[in-house]
Short mmCIF file of C-alpha atoms in Angstrom, two decimals:
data_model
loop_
_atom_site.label_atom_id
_atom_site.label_comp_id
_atom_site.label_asym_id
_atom_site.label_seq_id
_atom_site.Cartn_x
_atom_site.Cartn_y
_atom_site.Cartn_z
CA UNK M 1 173.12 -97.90 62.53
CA UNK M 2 175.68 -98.78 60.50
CA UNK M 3 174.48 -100.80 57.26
CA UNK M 4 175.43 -102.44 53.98
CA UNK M 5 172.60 -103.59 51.75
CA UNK M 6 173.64 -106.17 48.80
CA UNK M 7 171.15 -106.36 46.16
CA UNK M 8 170.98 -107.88 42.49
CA UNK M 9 171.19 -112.03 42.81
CA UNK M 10 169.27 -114.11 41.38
CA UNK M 11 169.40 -116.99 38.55
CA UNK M 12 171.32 -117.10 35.90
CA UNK M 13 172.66 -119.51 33.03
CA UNK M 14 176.07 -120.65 32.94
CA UNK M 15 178.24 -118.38 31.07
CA UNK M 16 175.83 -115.16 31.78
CA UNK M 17 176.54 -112.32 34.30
CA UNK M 18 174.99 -110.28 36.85
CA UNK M 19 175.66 -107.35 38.54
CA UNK M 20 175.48 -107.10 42.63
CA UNK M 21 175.46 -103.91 44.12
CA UNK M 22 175.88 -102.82 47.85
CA UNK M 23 174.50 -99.76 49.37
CA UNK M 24 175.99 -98.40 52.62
CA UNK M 25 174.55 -95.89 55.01
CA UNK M 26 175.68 -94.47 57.80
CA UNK M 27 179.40 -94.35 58.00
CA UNK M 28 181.81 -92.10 55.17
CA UNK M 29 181.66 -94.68 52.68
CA UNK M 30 184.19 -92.75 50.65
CA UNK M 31 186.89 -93.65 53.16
CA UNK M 32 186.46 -97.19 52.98
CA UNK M 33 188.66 -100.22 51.57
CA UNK M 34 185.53 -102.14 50.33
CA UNK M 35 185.28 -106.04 49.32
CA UNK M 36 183.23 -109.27 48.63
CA UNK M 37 183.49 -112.22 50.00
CA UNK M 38 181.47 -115.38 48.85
CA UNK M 39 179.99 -118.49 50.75
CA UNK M 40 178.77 -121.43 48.53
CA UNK M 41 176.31 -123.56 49.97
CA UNK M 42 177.28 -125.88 53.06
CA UNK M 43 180.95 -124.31 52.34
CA UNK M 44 183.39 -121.82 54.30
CA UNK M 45 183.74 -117.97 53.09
CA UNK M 46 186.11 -116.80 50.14
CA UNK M 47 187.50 -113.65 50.07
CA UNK M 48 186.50 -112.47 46.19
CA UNK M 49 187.77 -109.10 45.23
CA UNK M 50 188.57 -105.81 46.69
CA UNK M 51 188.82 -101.59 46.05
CA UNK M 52 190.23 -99.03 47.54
CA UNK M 53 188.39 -96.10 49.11
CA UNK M 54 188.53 -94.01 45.57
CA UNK M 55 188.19 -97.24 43.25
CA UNK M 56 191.71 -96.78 41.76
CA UNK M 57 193.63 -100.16 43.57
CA UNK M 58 191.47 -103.45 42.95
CA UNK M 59 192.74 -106.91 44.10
CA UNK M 60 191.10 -110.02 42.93
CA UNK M 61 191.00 -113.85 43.99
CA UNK M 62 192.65 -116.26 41.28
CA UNK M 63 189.60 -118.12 40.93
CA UNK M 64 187.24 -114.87 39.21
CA UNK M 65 189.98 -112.87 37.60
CA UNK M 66 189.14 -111.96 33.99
CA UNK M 67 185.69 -112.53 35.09
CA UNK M 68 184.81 -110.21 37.86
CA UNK M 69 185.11 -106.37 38.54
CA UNK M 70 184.94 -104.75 40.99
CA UNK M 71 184.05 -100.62 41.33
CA UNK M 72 182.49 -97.96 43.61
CA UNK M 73 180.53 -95.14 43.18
CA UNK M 74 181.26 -92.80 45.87
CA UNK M 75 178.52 -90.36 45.12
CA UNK M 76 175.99 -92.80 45.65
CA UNK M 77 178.00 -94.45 48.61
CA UNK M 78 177.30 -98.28 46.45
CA UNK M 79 180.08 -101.03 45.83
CA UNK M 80 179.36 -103.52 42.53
CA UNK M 81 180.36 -106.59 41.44
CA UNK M 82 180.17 -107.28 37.93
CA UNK M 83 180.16 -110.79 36.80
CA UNK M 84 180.28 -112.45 33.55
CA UNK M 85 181.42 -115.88 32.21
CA UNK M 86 179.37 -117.26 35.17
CA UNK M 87 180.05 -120.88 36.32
CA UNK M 88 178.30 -123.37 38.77
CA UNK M 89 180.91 -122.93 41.11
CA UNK M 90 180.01 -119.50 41.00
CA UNK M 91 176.89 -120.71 42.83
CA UNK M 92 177.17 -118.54 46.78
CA UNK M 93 175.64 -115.95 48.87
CA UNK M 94 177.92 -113.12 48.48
CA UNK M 95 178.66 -110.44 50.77
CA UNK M 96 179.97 -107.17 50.78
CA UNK M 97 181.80 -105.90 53.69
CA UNK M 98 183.88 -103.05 55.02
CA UNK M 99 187.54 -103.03 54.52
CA UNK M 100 190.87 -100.94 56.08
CA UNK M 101 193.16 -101.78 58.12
CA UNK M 102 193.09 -103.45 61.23
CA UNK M 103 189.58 -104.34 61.55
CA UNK M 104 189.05 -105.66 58.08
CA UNK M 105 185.34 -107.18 57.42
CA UNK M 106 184.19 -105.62 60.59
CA UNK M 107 180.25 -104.98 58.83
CA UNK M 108 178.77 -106.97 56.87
CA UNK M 109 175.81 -107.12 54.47
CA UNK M 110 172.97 -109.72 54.89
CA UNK M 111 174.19 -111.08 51.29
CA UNK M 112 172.69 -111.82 48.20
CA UNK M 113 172.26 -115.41 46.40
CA UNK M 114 174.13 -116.09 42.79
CA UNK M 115 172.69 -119.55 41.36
CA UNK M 116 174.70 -120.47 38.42
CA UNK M 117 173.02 -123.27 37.01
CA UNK M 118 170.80 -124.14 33.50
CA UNK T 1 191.58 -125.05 48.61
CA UNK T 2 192.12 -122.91 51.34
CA UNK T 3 195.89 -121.95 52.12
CA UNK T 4 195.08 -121.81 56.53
CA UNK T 5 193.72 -124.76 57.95
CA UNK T 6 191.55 -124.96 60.99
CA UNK T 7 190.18 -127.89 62.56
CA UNK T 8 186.29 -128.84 60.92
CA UNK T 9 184.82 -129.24 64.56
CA UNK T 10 185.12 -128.71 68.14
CA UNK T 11 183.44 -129.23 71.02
CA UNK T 12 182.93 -128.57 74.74
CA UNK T 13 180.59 -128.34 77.77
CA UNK T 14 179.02 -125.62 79.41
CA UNK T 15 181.97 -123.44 80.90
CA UNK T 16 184.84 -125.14 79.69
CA UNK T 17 187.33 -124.30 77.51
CA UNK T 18 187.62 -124.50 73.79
CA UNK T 19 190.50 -123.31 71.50
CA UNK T 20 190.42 -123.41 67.79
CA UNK T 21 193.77 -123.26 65.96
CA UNK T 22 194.53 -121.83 62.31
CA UNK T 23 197.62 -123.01 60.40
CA UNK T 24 199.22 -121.07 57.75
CA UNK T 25 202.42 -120.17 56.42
CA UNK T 26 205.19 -117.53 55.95
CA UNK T 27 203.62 -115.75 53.34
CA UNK T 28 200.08 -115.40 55.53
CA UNK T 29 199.88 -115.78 59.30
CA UNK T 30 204.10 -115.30 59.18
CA UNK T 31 203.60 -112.02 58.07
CA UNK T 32 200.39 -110.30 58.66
CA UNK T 33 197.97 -110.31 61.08
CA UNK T 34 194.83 -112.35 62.00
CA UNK T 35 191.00 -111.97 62.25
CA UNK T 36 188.57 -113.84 63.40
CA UNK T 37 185.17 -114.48 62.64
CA UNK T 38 182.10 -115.71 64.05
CA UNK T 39 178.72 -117.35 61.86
CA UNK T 40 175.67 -119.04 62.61
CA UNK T 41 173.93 -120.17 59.89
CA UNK T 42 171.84 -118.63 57.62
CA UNK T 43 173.89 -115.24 59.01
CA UNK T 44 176.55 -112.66 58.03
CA UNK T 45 180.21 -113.08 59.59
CA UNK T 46 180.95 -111.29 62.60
CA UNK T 47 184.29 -109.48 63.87
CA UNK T 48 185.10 -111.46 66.73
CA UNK T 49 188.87 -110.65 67.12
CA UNK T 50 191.40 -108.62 64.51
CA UNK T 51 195.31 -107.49 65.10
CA UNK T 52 196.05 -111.02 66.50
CA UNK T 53 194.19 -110.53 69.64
CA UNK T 54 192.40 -107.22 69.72
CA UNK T 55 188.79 -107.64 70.54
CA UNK T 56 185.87 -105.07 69.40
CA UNK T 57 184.12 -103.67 72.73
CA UNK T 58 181.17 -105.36 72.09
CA UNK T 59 182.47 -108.78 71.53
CA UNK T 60 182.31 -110.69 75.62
CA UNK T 61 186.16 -110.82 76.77
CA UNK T 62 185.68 -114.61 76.93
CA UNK T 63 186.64 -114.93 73.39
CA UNK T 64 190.82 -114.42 72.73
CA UNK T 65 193.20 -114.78 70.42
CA UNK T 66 197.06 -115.50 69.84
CA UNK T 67 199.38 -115.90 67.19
CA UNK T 68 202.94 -117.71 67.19
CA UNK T 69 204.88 -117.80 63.93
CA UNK T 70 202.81 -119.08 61.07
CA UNK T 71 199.88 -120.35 63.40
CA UNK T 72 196.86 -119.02 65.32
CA UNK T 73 194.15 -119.70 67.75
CA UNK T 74 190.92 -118.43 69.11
CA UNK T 75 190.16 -119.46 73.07
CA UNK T 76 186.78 -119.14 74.46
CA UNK T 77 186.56 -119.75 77.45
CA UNK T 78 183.22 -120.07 79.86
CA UNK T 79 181.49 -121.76 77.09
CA UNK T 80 178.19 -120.95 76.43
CA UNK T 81 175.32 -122.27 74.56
CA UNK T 82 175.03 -119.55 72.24
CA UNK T 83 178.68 -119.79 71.19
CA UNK T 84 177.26 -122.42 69.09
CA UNK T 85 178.21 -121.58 65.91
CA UNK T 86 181.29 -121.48 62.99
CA UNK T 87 184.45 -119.82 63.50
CA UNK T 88 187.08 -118.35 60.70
CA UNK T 89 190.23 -117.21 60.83
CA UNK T 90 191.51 -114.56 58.11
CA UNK T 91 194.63 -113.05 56.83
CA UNK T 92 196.26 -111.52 53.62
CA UNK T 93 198.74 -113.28 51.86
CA UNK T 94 201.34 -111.87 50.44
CA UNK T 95 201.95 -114.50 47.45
CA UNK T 96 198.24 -114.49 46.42
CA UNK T 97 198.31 -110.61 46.88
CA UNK T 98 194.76 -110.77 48.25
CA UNK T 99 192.99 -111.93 51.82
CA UNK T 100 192.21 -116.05 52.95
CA UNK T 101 189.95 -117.23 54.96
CA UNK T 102 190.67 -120.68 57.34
CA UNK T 103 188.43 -123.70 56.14
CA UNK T 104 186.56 -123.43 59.15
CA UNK T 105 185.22 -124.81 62.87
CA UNK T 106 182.32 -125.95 63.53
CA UNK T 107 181.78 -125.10 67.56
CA UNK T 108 179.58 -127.55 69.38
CA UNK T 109 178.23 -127.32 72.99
CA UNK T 110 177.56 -130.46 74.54
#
């Protein structure tokens, strides 16, 4: 079965970082558009960042620019999120999920919690 | 905050029909296609419908979708209980240069 596996949330004090990694098994990983997309509590999904399949094109969302990076390891078929400056809006579950044109986001991890708070 | 809008609720009986529409603009919807998404809570997102109206094999056929200019909706139709749950549409935009997601419906079966 195809799978991603997000790992790596947890607590963490305004203005700290974290770094969320997703495994995938299953499927070429190195072909893959990858991406995370974040839910806050209560709230609708927000597309965060994104790489292409050989980590040389990222995109980000205004909102964690500066902040946030994005990068792959295809050799170990895992996507990461680095995140610093850390805010309480930062506060979600984030997934990752599998990118590419047309059926963008068509797997998705089970997510990981971020709690931004002091 | 979000740049499509979708209506926060909708609701239906047992084998009607429900439709859920997703306003955006030229620089979205205009120009690119839409997803959509299914999520109950506590749950990942699932690919309900992508390329406007293209539907994975394993999602029922009773879920559809359309797009007309800089709008789009999702139809299910035979409601069912266990279509109970939140629906998203998605797009890229080409002003933002990255994807949006719609705010959100919340799908309740009387």
């Amino acid at each position: 079965e195809v799978q991603l596996v997000e790992s790596g949330g947890g607590l963490v004090q305004p203005g700290g970082s974290l770094r969320l990694s997703c495994a995938a098994s299953r499927f070429t990983f190195s072909s893959y558009w990858m991406h995370w997309v974040r839910q806050a509590p209560g709230k609708g999904l927000v597309w965060v960042a994104r790489i292409n399949s050989d980590g040389t094109r990222t995109n980000y969302a205004d909102s964690v620019k500066g902040r946030f990076t994005i990068s792959r390891d295809n050799a170990k078929n895992t996507v990461y999120l680095q995140m610093s400056s850390l805010r309480a809006e930062d506060t979600a579950v984030y997934y990752c999920t599998r990118g590419g044109a047309p059926r963008d986001f068509d797997i998705w991890g089970q997510g990981t919690m971020v709690n931004v708070s002091s | 905050q979000s740049v499509l809008t979708q209506p926060p609720s909708a609701s239906g009986t047992p084998g009607q029909r429900v439709s859920i529409s997703c306003s955006g603009s030229s620089s979205n919807i205009g120009s690119n296609t839409v997803k959509w998404y299914q999520q109950f809570p506590g749950t990942a997102p699932k690919l309900l419908i992508y390329l406007n109206d293209q539907r994975p094999s394993e999602v029922p056929d009773r879920f559809s979708g359309s797009k007309s200019g800089t709008s789009a909706s999702l139809a299910i139709s035979g409601l069912q209980s266990e279509d109970e749950a939140g629906y998203y549409c998605a797009t890229w935009d080409d002003s933002l240069n990255g994807f949006v997601f719609g705010t959100g419906t919340k799908v309740t079966v009387l």
